[in-house]
Each structure stands twice: as C-alpha cells, then as structure tokens.
mmCIF file of C-alpha atoms in Angstrom:
data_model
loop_
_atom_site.group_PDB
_atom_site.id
_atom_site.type_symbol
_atom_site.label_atom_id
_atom_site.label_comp_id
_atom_site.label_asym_id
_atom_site.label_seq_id
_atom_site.Cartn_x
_atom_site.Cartn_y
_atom_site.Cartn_z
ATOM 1 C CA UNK A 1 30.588 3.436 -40.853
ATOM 2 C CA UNK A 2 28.353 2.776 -38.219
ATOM 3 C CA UNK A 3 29.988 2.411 -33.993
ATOM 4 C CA UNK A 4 28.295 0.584 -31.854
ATOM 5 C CA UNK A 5 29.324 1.651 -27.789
ATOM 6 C CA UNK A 6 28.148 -0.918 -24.484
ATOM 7 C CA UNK A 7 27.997 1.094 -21.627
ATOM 8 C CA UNK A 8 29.672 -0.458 -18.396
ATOM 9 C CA UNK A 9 27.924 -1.247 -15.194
ATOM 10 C CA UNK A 10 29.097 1.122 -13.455
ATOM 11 C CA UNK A 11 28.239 3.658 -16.638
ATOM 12 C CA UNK A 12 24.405 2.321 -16.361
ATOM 13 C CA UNK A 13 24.299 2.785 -12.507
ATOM 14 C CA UNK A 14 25.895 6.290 -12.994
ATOM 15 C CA UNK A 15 22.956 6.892 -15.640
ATOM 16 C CA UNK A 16 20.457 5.320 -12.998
ATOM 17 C CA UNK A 17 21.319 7.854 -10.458
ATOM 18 C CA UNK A 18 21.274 10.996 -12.725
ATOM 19 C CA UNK A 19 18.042 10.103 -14.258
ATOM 20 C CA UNK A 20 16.480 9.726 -10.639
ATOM 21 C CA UNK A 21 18.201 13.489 -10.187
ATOM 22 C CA UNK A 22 16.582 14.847 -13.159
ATOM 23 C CA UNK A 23 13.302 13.264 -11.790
ATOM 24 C CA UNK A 24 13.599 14.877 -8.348
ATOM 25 C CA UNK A 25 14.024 17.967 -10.415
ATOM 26 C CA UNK A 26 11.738 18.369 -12.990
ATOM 27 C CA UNK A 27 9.122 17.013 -10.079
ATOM 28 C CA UNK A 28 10.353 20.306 -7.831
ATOM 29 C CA UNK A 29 11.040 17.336 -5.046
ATOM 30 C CA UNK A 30 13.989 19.132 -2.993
ATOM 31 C CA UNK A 31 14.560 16.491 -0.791
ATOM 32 C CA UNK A 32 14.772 13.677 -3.226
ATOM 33 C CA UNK A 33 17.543 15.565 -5.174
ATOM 34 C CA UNK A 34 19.458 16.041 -2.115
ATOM 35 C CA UNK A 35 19.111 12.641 -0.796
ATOM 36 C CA UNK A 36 20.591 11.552 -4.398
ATOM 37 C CA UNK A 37 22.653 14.144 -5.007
ATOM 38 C CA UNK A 38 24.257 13.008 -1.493
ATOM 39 C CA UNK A 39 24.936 9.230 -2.917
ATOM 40 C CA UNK A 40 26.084 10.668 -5.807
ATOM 41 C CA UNK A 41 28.719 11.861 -3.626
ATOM 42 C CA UNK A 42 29.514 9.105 -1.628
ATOM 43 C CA UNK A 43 30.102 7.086 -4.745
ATOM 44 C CA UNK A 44 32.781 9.481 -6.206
ATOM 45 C CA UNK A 45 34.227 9.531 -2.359
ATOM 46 C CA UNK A 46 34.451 5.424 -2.467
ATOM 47 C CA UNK A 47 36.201 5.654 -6.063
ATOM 48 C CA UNK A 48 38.826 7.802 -4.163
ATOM 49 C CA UNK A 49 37.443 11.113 -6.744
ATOM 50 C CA UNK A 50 37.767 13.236 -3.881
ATOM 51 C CA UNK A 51 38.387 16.690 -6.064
ATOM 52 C CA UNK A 52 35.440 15.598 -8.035
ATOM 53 C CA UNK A 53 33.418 15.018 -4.568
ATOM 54 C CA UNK A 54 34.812 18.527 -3.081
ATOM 55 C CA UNK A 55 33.473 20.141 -6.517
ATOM 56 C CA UNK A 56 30.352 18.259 -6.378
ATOM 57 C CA UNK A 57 29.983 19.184 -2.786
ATOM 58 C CA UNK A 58 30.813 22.851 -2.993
ATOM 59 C CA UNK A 59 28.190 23.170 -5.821
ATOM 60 C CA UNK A 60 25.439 21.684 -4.288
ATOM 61 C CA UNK A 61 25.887 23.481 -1.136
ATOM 62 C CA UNK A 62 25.917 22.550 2.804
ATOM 63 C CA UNK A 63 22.771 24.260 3.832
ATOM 64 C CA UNK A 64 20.217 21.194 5.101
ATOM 65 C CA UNK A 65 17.168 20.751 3.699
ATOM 66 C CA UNK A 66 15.128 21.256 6.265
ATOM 67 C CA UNK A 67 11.747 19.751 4.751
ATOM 68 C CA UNK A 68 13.961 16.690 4.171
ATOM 69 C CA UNK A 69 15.036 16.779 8.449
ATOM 70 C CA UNK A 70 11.393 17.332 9.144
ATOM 71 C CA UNK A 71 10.240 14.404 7.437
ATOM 72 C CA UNK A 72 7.453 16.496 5.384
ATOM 73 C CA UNK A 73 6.621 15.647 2.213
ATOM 74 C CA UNK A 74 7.825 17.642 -0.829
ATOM 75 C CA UNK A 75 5.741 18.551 -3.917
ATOM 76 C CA UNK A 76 3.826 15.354 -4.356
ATOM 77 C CA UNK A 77 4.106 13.741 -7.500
ATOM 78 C CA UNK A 78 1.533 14.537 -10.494
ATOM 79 C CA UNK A 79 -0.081 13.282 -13.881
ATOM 80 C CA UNK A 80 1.718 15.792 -15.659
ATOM 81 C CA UNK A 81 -1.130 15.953 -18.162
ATOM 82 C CA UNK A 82 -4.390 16.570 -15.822
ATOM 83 C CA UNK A 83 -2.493 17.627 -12.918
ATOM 84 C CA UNK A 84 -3.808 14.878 -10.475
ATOM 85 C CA UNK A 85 -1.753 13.806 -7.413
ATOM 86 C CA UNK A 86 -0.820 9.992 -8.120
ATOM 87 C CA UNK A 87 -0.845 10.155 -4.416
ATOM 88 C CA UNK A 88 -3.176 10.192 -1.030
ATOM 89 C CA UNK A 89 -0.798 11.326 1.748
ATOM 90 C CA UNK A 90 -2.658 10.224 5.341
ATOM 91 C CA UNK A 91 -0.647 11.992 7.817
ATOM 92 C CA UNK A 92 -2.027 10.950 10.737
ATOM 93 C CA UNK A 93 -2.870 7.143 10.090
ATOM 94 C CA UNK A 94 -6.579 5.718 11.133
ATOM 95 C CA UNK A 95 -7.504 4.612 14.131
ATOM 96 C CA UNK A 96 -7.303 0.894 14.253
ATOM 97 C CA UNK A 97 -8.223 0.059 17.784
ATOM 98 C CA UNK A 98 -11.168 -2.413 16.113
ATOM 99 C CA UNK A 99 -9.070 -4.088 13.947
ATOM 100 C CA UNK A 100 -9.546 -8.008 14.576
ATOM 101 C CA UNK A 101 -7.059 -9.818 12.695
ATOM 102 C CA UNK A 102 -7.158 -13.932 12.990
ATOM 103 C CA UNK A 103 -4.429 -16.228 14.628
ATOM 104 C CA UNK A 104 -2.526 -16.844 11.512
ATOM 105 C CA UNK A 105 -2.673 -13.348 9.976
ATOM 106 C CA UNK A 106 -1.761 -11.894 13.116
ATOM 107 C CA UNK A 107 1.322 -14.000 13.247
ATOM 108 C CA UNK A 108 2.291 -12.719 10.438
ATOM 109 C CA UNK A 109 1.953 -9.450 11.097
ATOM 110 C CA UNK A 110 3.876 -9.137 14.196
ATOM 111 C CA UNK A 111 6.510 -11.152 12.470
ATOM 112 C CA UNK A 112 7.108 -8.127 10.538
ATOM 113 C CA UNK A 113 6.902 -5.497 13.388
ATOM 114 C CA UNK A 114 9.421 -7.829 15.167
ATOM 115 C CA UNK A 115 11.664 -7.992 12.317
ATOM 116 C CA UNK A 116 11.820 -3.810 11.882
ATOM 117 C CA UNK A 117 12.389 -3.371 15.662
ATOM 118 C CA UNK A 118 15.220 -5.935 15.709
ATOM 119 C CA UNK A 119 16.604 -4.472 12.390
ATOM 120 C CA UNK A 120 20.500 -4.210 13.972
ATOM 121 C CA UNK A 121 20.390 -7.680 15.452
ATOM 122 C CA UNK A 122 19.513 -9.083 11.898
ATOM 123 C CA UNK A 123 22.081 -6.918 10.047
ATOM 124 C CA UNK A 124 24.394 -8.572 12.026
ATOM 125 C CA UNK A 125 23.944 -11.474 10.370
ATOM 126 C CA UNK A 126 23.395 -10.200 7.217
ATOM 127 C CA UNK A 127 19.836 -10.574 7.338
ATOM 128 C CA UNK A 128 17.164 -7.349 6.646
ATOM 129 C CA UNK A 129 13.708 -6.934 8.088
ATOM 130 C CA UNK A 130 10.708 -7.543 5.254
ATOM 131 C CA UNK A 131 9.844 -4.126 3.516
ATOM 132 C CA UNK A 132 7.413 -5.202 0.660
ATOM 133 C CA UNK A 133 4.130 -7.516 1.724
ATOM 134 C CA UNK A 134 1.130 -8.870 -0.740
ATOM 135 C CA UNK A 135 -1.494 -8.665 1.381
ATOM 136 C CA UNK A 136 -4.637 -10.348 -0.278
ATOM 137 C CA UNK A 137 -8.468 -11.831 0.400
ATOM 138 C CA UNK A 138 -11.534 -11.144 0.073
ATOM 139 C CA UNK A 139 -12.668 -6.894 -0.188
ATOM 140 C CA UNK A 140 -13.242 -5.823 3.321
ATOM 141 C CA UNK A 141 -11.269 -8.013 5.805
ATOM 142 C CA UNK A 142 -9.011 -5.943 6.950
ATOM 143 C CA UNK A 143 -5.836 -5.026 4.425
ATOM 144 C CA UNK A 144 -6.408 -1.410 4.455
ATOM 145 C CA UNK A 145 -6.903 -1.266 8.245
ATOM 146 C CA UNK A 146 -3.650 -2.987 8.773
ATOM 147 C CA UNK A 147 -1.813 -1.074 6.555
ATOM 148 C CA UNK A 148 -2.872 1.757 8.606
ATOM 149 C CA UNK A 149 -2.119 -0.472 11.960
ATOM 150 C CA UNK A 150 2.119 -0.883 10.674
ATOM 151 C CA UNK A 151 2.307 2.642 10.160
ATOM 152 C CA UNK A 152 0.890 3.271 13.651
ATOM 153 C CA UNK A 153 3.568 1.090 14.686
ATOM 154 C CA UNK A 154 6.586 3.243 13.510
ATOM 155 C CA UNK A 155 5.024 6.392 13.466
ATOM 156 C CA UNK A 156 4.682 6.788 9.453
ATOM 157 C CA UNK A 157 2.526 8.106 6.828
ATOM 158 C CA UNK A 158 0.651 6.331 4.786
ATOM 159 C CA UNK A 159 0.672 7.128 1.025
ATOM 160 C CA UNK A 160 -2.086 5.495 -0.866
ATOM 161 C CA UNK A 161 -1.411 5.145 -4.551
ATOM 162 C CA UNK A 162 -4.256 6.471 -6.905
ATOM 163 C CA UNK A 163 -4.685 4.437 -9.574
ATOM 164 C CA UNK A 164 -6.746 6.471 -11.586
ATOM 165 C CA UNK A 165 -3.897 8.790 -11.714
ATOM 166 C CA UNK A 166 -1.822 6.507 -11.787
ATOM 167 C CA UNK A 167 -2.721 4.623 -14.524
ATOM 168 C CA UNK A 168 -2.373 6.516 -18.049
ATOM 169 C CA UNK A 169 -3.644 6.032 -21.822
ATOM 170 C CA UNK A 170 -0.305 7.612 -22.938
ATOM 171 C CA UNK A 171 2.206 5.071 -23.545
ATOM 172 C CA UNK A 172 4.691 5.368 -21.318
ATOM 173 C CA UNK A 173 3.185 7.670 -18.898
ATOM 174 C CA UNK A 174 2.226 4.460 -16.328
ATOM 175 C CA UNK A 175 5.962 3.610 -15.850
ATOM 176 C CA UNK A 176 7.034 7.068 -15.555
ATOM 177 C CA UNK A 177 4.151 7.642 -13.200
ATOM 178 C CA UNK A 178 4.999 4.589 -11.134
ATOM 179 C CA UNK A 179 9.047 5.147 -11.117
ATOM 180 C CA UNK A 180 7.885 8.495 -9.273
ATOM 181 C CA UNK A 181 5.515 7.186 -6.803
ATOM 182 C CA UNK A 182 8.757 4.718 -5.758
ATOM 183 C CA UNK A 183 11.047 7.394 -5.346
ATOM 184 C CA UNK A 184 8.974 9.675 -3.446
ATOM 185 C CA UNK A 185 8.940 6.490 -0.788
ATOM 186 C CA UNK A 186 12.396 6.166 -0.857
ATOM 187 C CA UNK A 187 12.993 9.812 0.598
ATOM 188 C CA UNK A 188 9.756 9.869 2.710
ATOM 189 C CA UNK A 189 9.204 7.383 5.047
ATOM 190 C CA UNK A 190 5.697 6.149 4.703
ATOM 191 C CA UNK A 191 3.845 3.166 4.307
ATOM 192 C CA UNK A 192 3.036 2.800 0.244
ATOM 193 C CA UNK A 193 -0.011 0.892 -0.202
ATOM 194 C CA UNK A 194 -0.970 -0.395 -3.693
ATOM 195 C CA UNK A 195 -4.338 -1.000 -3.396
ATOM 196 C CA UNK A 196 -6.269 -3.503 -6.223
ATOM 197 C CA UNK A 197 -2.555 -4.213 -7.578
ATOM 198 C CA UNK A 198 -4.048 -6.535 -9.619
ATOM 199 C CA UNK A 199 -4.547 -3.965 -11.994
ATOM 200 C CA UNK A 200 -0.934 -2.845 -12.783
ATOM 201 C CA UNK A 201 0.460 -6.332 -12.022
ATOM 202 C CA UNK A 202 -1.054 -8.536 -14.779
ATOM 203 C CA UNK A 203 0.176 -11.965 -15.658
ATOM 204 C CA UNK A 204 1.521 -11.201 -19.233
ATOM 205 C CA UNK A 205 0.919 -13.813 -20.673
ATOM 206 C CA UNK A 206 -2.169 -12.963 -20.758
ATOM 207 C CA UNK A 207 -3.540 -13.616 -25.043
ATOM 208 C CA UNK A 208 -5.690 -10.062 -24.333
ATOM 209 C CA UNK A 209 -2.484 -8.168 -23.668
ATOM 210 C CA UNK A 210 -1.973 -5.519 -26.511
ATOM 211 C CA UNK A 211 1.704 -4.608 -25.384
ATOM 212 C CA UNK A 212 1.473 -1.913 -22.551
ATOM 213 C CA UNK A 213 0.463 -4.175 -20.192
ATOM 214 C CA UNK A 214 4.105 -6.319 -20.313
ATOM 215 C CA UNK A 215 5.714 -2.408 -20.249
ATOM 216 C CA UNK A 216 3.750 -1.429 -17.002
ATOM 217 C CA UNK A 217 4.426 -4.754 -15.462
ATOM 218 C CA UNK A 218 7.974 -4.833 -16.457
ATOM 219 C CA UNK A 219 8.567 -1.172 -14.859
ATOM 220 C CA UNK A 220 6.896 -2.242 -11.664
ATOM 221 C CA UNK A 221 9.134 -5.194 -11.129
ATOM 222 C CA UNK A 222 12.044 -2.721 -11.749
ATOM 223 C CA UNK A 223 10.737 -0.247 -8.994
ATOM 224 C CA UNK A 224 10.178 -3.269 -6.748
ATOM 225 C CA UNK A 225 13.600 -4.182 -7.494
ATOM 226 C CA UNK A 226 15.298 -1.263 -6.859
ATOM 227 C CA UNK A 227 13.043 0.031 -3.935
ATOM 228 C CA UNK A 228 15.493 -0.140 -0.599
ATOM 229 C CA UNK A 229 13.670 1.992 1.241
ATOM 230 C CA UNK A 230 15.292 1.222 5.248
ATOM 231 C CA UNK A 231 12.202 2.859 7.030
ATOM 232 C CA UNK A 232 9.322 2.448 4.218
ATOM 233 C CA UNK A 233 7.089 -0.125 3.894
ATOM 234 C CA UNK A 234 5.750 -1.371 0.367
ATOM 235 C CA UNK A 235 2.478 -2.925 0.744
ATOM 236 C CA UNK A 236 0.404 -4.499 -1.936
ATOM 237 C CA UNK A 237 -2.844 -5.501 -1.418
ATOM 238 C CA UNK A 238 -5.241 -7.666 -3.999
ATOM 239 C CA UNK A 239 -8.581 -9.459 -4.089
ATOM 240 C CA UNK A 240 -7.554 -11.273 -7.674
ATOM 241 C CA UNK A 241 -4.085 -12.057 -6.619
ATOM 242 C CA UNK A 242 -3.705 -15.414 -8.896
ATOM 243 C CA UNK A 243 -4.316 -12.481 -11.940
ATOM 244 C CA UNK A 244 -0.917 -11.515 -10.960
ATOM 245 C CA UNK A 245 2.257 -12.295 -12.834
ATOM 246 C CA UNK A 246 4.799 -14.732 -10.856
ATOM 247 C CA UNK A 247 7.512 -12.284 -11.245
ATOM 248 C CA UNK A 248 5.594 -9.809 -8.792
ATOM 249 C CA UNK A 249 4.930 -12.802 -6.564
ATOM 250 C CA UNK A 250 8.958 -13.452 -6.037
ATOM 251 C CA UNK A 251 9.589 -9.701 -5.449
ATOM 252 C CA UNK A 252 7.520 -10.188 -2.084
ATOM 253 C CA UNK A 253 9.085 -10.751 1.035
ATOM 254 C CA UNK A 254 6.261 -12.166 2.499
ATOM 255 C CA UNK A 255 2.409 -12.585 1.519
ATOM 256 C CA UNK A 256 -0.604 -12.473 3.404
ATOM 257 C CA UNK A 257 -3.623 -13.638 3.871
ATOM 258 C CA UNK A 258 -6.563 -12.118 5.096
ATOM 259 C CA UNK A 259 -9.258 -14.438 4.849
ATOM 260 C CA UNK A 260 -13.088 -13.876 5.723
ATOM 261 C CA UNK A 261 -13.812 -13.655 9.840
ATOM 262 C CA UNK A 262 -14.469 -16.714 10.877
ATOM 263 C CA UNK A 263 -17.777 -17.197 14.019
ATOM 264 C CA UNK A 264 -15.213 -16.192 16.990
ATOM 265 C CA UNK A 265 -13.642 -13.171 14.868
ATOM 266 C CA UNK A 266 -17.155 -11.852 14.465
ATOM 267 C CA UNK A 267 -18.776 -12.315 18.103
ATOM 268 C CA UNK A 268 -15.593 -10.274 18.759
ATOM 269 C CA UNK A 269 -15.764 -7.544 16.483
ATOM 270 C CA UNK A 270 -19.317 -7.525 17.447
ATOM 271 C CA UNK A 271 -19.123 -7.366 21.029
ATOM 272 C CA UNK A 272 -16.303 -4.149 20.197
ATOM 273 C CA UNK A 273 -18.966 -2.044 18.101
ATOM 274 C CA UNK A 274 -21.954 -3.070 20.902
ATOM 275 C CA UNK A 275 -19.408 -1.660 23.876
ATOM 276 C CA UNK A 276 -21.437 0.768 26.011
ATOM 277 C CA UNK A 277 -24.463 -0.348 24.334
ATOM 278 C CA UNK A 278 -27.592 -2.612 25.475
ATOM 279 C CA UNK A 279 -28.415 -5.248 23.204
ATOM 280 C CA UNK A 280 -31.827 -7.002 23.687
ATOM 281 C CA UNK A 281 -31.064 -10.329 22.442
ATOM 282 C CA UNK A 282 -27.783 -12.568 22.044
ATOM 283 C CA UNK A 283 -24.246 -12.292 20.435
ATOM 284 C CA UNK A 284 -24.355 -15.562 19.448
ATOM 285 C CA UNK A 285 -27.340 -15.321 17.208
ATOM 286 C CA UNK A 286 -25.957 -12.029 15.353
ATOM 287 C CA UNK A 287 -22.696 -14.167 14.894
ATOM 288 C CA UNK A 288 -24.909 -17.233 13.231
ATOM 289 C CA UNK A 289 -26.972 -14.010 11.208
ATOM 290 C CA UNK A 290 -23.833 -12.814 10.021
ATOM 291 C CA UNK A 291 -22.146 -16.033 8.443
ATOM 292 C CA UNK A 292 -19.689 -14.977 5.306
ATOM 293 C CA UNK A 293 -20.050 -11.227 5.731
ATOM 294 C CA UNK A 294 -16.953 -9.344 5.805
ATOM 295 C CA UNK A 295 -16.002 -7.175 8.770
ATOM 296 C CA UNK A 296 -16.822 -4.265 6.326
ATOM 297 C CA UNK A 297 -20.384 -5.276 5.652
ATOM 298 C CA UNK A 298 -20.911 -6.238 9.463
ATOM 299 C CA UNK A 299 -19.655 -3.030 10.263
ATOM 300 C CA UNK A 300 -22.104 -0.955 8.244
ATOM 301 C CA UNK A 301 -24.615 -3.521 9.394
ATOM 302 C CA UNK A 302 -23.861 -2.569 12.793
ATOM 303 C CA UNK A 303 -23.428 1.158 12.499
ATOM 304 C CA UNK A 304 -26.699 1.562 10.549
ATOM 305 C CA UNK A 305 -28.647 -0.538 13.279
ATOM 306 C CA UNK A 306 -27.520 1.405 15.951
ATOM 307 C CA UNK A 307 -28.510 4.521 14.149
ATOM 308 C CA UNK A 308 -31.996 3.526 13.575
ATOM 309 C CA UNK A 309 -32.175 2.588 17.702
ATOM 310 C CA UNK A 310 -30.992 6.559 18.228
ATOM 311 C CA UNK A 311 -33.136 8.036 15.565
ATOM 312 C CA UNK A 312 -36.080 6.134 17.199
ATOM 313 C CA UNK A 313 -35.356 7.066 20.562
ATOM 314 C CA UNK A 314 -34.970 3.872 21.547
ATOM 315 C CA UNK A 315 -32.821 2.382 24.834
ATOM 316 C CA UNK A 316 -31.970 -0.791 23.316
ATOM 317 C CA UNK A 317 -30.609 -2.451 20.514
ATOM 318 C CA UNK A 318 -33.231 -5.351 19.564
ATOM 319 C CA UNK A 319 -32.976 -8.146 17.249
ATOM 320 C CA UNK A 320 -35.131 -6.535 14.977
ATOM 321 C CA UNK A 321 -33.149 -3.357 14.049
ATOM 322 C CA UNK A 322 -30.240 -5.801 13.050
ATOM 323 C CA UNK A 323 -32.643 -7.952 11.199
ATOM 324 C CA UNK A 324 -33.439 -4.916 8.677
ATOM 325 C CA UNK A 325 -30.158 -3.872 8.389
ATOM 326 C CA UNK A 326 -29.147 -7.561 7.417
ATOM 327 C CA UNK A 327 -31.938 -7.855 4.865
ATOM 328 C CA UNK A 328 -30.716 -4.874 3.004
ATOM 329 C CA UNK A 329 -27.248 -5.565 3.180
ATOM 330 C CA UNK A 330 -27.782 -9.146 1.840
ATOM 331 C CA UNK A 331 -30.473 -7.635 -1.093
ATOM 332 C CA UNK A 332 -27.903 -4.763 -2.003
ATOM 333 C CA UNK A 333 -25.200 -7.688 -2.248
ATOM 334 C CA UNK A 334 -27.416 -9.570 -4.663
ATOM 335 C CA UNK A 335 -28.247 -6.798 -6.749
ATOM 336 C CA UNK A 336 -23.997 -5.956 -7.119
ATOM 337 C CA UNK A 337 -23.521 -9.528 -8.301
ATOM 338 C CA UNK A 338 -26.105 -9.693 -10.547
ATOM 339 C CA UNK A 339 -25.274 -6.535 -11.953
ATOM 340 C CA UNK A 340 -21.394 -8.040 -12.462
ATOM 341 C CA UNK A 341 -23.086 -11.488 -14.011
ATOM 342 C CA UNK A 342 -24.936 -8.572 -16.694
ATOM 343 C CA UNK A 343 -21.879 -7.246 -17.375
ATOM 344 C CA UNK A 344 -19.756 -10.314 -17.700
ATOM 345 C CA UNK A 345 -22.013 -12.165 -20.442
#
C-alpha cells in the first residue's frame, strides 16, 4: 500500500537551507557554508532548540573564516564538466570617469545610490533600498560602464556572469549552474551583472521552446526570488528586453533605460576624449558626423583618429582623420547587418 507524505513549510525551508550547504560544499566555497551554516543556527536558536544550536555550534567550530572577514572570494564556481569559471571576478572595477549618462538615466541611477546610502532610514519604515535593476538599450550606451560606476560607489567587485559557461546542453546543468552563481553573490558582496539576459530569460511561451527553456527560466525567477543579498547588487542588462518573459520583468525593482546619446551627450563625450588635444576644426560638426552612433562606436572612432594623428606625427587632430575613421566605422556597420539579414533568411 502505497503512503503519500507533504512536507511542511518549515520542512521545505529546512531542505532549502541544507541543499544550499551541500552546494557550498561540494563547490569547496568555505565561506558560503559558514555563512549558512550560521542561519542554520539562528533558526534552531529562534525555535528555542538551544541544545540542538550548542551541538550544532560546537561541531562546526568558532574559529572565523577569515577569507569570509576579508571579503575575498572563495573557489569560484565551475562547469563541473569542462571546468570553466561561470564567473569573471573584476576586483578593481573600471575606470568610469567618461561615463556620460543622460538626464533621465542618471536620475535613475542616483536614485539607487541614494536609496543604499539611506538603507537605515528606509528600514525604518519598512522600506529596502533596490538590489536587482534591468538595465536595457541599444549595445554600447553605457550598461556595462555603469555597472562598473555602482560598484565604484560602494567599493565592490564586479562579477560578470559567463554565459558560455553558464549556459549548458545537459539538462539540468543551467539551473544548477545559475543557483551557484546566486549564492556565491549572496556571501560576496559584488555587483552581479547578467549581461545579454535575454538569453536565459526567454518569454516561454515562446511555440520554439522544446522544454529547457521554461526549466532555465523557471530556476532564474527562483534565484531572483530568493536572492537577499543586503550589500550585492543584481544587475541585468539586455538589448532584446521585450524577448523577456513578464515574470522576470516583475522580479525587478527598477528598470532602466539607456537609450542612444542624444547631440549634447555626444559634443560632451567628445569634448572628454579631445581633452589636452588640438582639434583643427569644430565640435559641433563631429557631433552632426556622428548622429545615431553609440558612445562605443564614437569612442573607437575617436581613439583610432587620434592614433593615426600620432602615428603621422602630426600636431593636430583635423577633420580629415575623423572623416576616415567614420567611413570605416559606418562600412564595417553595414557589412555586420548585412551579414545578420544573410543569416536571418
């Protein structure tokens, strides 16, 4: 005769916690097991278990973990099957003393600076500062950059998630991959950047789904759920954003938008990248040349012009060496799309 048994809810959270312990185990992450094995704890202390919690406590030990009090990462997390890092730890973030953000995007983004320094105030109202962003626009405009900016603000690493790691042909290997990533930000403070999201958050509805896709997108949506990271910032960033299932959308606490520079944005990050340098000819005609590039492409643009002035010993910038530069740039962009167009039909 067969038994059926329903576990409680505070069975499944118990079951939660010990499979995130066996994680931090088997993925030699000392500080993660600690950090759980602590709450573990704390739970038994709040049921009033207290000779459980002394027995728990004396076994685990009360030595500190002192990679965990430094703040350095443990064993990064790894395709068990190739052995590649599903992570890109930047420990010293990138400059970002160029980054040119516009009026409503910058907004934004100090909104969410002011909310993490004035965490306290809004605990006090039972408020908490925004921890997971969708940043999304066109490629080059500045996600990555500002990613880099937050985590200049509070002093944090930034862990860029590789997708090609990431993302497995073994069934199941995605969500494990992905549950792993999240908990590694939950010890380590960092900024976690998802970049091209798009391609692990996939409406599911869509008729071309063969049935991993709903399991990947269903495990992200529990990592975002259960991600409470107090000094970590989730960031995911997306050029194909309305690809994205709703249910991502909503886990959000804020989204946005970083659209293309408009004229003033350009003569600015112009006039940053010409600093120190003469320039035979106007600002405001490079700004009309350079209508719809990205401040990617009118970076290179720039970078590549001035190189060509030093590399022909010349003293000035001119018109001219911009003018090439522009003509390639605008012929290599035409090739790309008409290579996409090929591939599309």
């Amino acid at each position: 005769m067969e038994s059926s048994f329903t576990m409680s809810h505070e069975q499944m959270t118990e079951v939660h916690a010990l499979l995130r312990l066996f994680r931090a185990y088997r993925d030699q992450n000392d500080a993660a097991f600690r950090k759980i094995a602590e709450s573990i704890i704390a739970e038994q202390l709040a049921g009033n278990h207290h000779a459980v919690a002394k027995e728990l406590r004396s076994a685990l030990g009360s030595g500190s973990d002192r990679r965990a009090q430094s703040g350095k990462l443990a064993t990064l997390p790894r395709d068990r099957r190739s052995g590649e890092e599903l992570l890109t730890i930047f420990h010293e973030p990138a400059s970002t003393e160029h980054l040119v953000l516009d009026d409503a995007t910058r907004e934004r983004i100090d909104r969410v600076i002011d909310e993490r320094r004035n965490a306290k105030k809004l605990a006090r109202h039972g408020y908490s500062p925004k921890s997971k962003l969708l940043f999304w626009g066109p490629p080059g405009c500045g996600k990555t950059l500002t990613a880099h900016y937050l985590a200049n603000q509070f002093n944090l690493k930034v862990g860029v998630v590789r997708l090609s790691a990431l993302i497995s042909s073994y069934m199941g290997d995605t969500a494990s991959h992905l549950q792993r990533v999240f908990d590694i930000a939950q010890t380590t403070p960092m900024v976690l950047l998802f970049d091209e999201i798009d391609s692990i958050a996939k409406n599911r509805d869509d008729v071309n789904d063969v049935g991993e896709l709903k399991r990947i997108v269903n495990s992200l949506l529990q990592a975002m759920d259960s991600f409470a990271a107090k000094e970590s910032i989730l960031i995911g960033a997306s050029n194909h954003q309305y690809l994205m299932d709703p249910a991502i959308w909503r886990r959000f606490d804020d989204v946005v938008v970083f659209p293309k520079p408009t004229p003033p944005l350009r003569k600015a990050f112009i006039q940053h990248h010409l600093n120190g340098i003469t320039f035979k000819g106007t600002i405001d005609s490079l700004v009309k040349k350079t209508a719809g590039m990205s401040f990617a492409q009118l970076e290179h643009v720039l970078i590549e012009s001035i190189k060509s002035m030093i590399l022909e010993d010349c003293k000035q910038l001119t018109t001219e060496h911009v003018t090439r530069q522009l003509k390639y740039q605008r012929k290599m962009v035409s090739a790309m799309k008409q290579g996409q167009e090929g591939t599309d039909e």
